[in-house]
Amino acid sequence: GVQMALKWILMHSEVSCVIPGAKNTKQLEENISASELTDLDPDVLKGVKIIYEKFIKPKVHHRW
C-alpha cells in the first residue's frame, strides 16, 4: 500500500521528491524501494485517479 502510494506520487513529473516518515529501518528501506518499482499499469492509474478525485482531493487539495 505505502510503496504503491509513493510510486504513484513519484510518477508525477511535477514532483521532484517525496519525504515520507519512517518509524524504523524496515519502513525506511521499504519507502526507498518504492522508487525502484516499475511504473504502475495505466488501468491501475485510472483507478487510483478515480479514488483520489472522489475521496481524497476534496479533503486535502484546498490545503496546497
mmCIF file of C-alpha atoms in Angstrom:
data_model
loop_
_atom_site.group_PDB
_atom_site.id
_atom_site.type_symbol
_atom_site.label_atom_id
_atom_site.label_comp_id
_atom_site.label_asym_id
_atom_site.label_seq_id
_atom_site.Cartn_x
_atom_site.Cartn_y
_atom_site.Cartn_z
ATOM 1 C CA GLY A 1 0.000 0.000 0.000
ATOM 2 C CA VAL A 2 2.562 2.603 1.071
ATOM 3 C CA GLN A 3 5.023 1.676 -1.672
ATOM 4 C CA MET A 4 2.305 1.942 -4.312
ATOM 5 C CA ALA A 5 1.268 5.349 -2.972
ATOM 6 C CA LEU A 6 4.867 6.576 -3.027
ATOM 7 C CA LYS A 7 5.392 5.249 -6.563
ATOM 8 C CA TRP A 8 2.160 6.950 -7.698
ATOM 9 C CA ILE A 9 3.404 10.270 -6.324
ATOM 10 C CA LEU A 10 6.849 9.813 -7.883
ATOM 11 C CA MET A 11 5.290 9.152 -11.297
ATOM 12 C CA HIS A 12 4.019 12.751 -11.457
ATOM 13 C CA SER A 13 6.505 14.828 -13.465
ATOM 14 C CA GLU A 14 5.891 17.891 -11.305
ATOM 15 C CA VAL A 15 7.095 16.009 -8.199
ATOM 16 C CA SER A 16 10.848 16.112 -7.625
ATOM 17 C CA CYS A 17 10.924 14.169 -4.343
ATOM 18 C CA VAL A 18 8.775 12.607 -1.651
ATOM 19 C CA ILE A 19 9.609 12.898 2.045
ATOM 20 C CA PRO A 20 7.752 10.082 3.830
ATOM 21 C CA GLY A 21 8.073 9.338 7.512
ATOM 22 C CA ALA A 22 9.506 6.121 8.903
ATOM 23 C CA LYS A 23 9.460 4.753 12.445
ATOM 24 C CA ASN A 24 12.171 2.161 11.900
ATOM 25 C CA THR A 25 14.816 0.924 9.473
ATOM 26 C CA LYS A 26 12.460 -1.563 7.822
ATOM 27 C CA GLN A 27 9.961 1.180 6.953
ATOM 28 C CA LEU A 28 12.775 3.372 5.645
ATOM 29 C CA GLU A 29 14.048 0.591 3.376
ATOM 30 C CA GLU A 30 10.518 -0.105 2.116
ATOM 31 C CA ASN A 31 9.999 3.593 1.356
ATOM 32 C CA ILE A 32 13.288 3.788 -0.543
ATOM 33 C CA SER A 33 12.477 0.675 -2.571
ATOM 34 C CA ALA A 34 9.281 2.311 -3.876
ATOM 35 C CA SER A 35 11.372 4.385 -6.278
ATOM 36 C CA GLU A 36 12.702 1.178 -7.839
ATOM 37 C CA LEU A 37 9.269 -0.281 -8.622
ATOM 38 C CA THR A 38 8.194 -0.456 -12.238
ATOM 39 C CA ASP A 39 5.695 2.193 -13.313
ATOM 40 C CA LEU A 40 2.116 1.439 -12.405
ATOM 41 C CA ASP A 41 -0.152 -0.015 -15.077
ATOM 42 C CA PRO A 42 -2.301 2.601 -16.871
ATOM 43 C CA ASP A 43 -5.505 0.862 -15.707
ATOM 44 C CA VAL A 44 -4.289 0.977 -12.103
ATOM 45 C CA LEU A 45 -3.502 4.675 -12.525
ATOM 46 C CA LYS A 46 -7.038 5.315 -13.797
ATOM 47 C CA GLY A 47 -8.478 3.550 -10.756
ATOM 48 C CA VAL A 48 -6.243 5.474 -8.369
ATOM 49 C CA LYS A 49 -7.233 8.748 -10.028
ATOM 50 C CA ILE A 50 -10.930 7.973 -9.626
ATOM 51 C CA ILE A 51 -10.458 7.173 -5.939
ATOM 52 C CA TYR A 52 -8.286 10.267 -5.423
ATOM 53 C CA GLU A 53 -10.737 12.613 -7.151
ATOM 54 C CA LYS A 54 -13.745 11.254 -5.247
ATOM 55 C CA PHE A 55 -12.425 10.692 -1.728
ATOM 56 C CA ILE A 56 -9.093 12.441 -1.174
ATOM 57 C CA LYS A 57 -8.941 15.598 -3.284
ATOM 58 C CA PRO A 58 -11.972 17.275 -1.643
ATOM 59 C CA LYS A 59 -10.366 16.852 1.779
ATOM 60 C CA VAL A 60 -6.776 17.891 1.052
ATOM 61 C CA HIS A 61 -6.421 19.766 -2.225
ATOM 62 C CA HIS A 62 -7.502 23.123 -0.792
ATOM 63 C CA ARG A 63 -4.515 22.984 1.599
ATOM 64 C CA TRP A 64 -1.955 23.169 -1.225
#
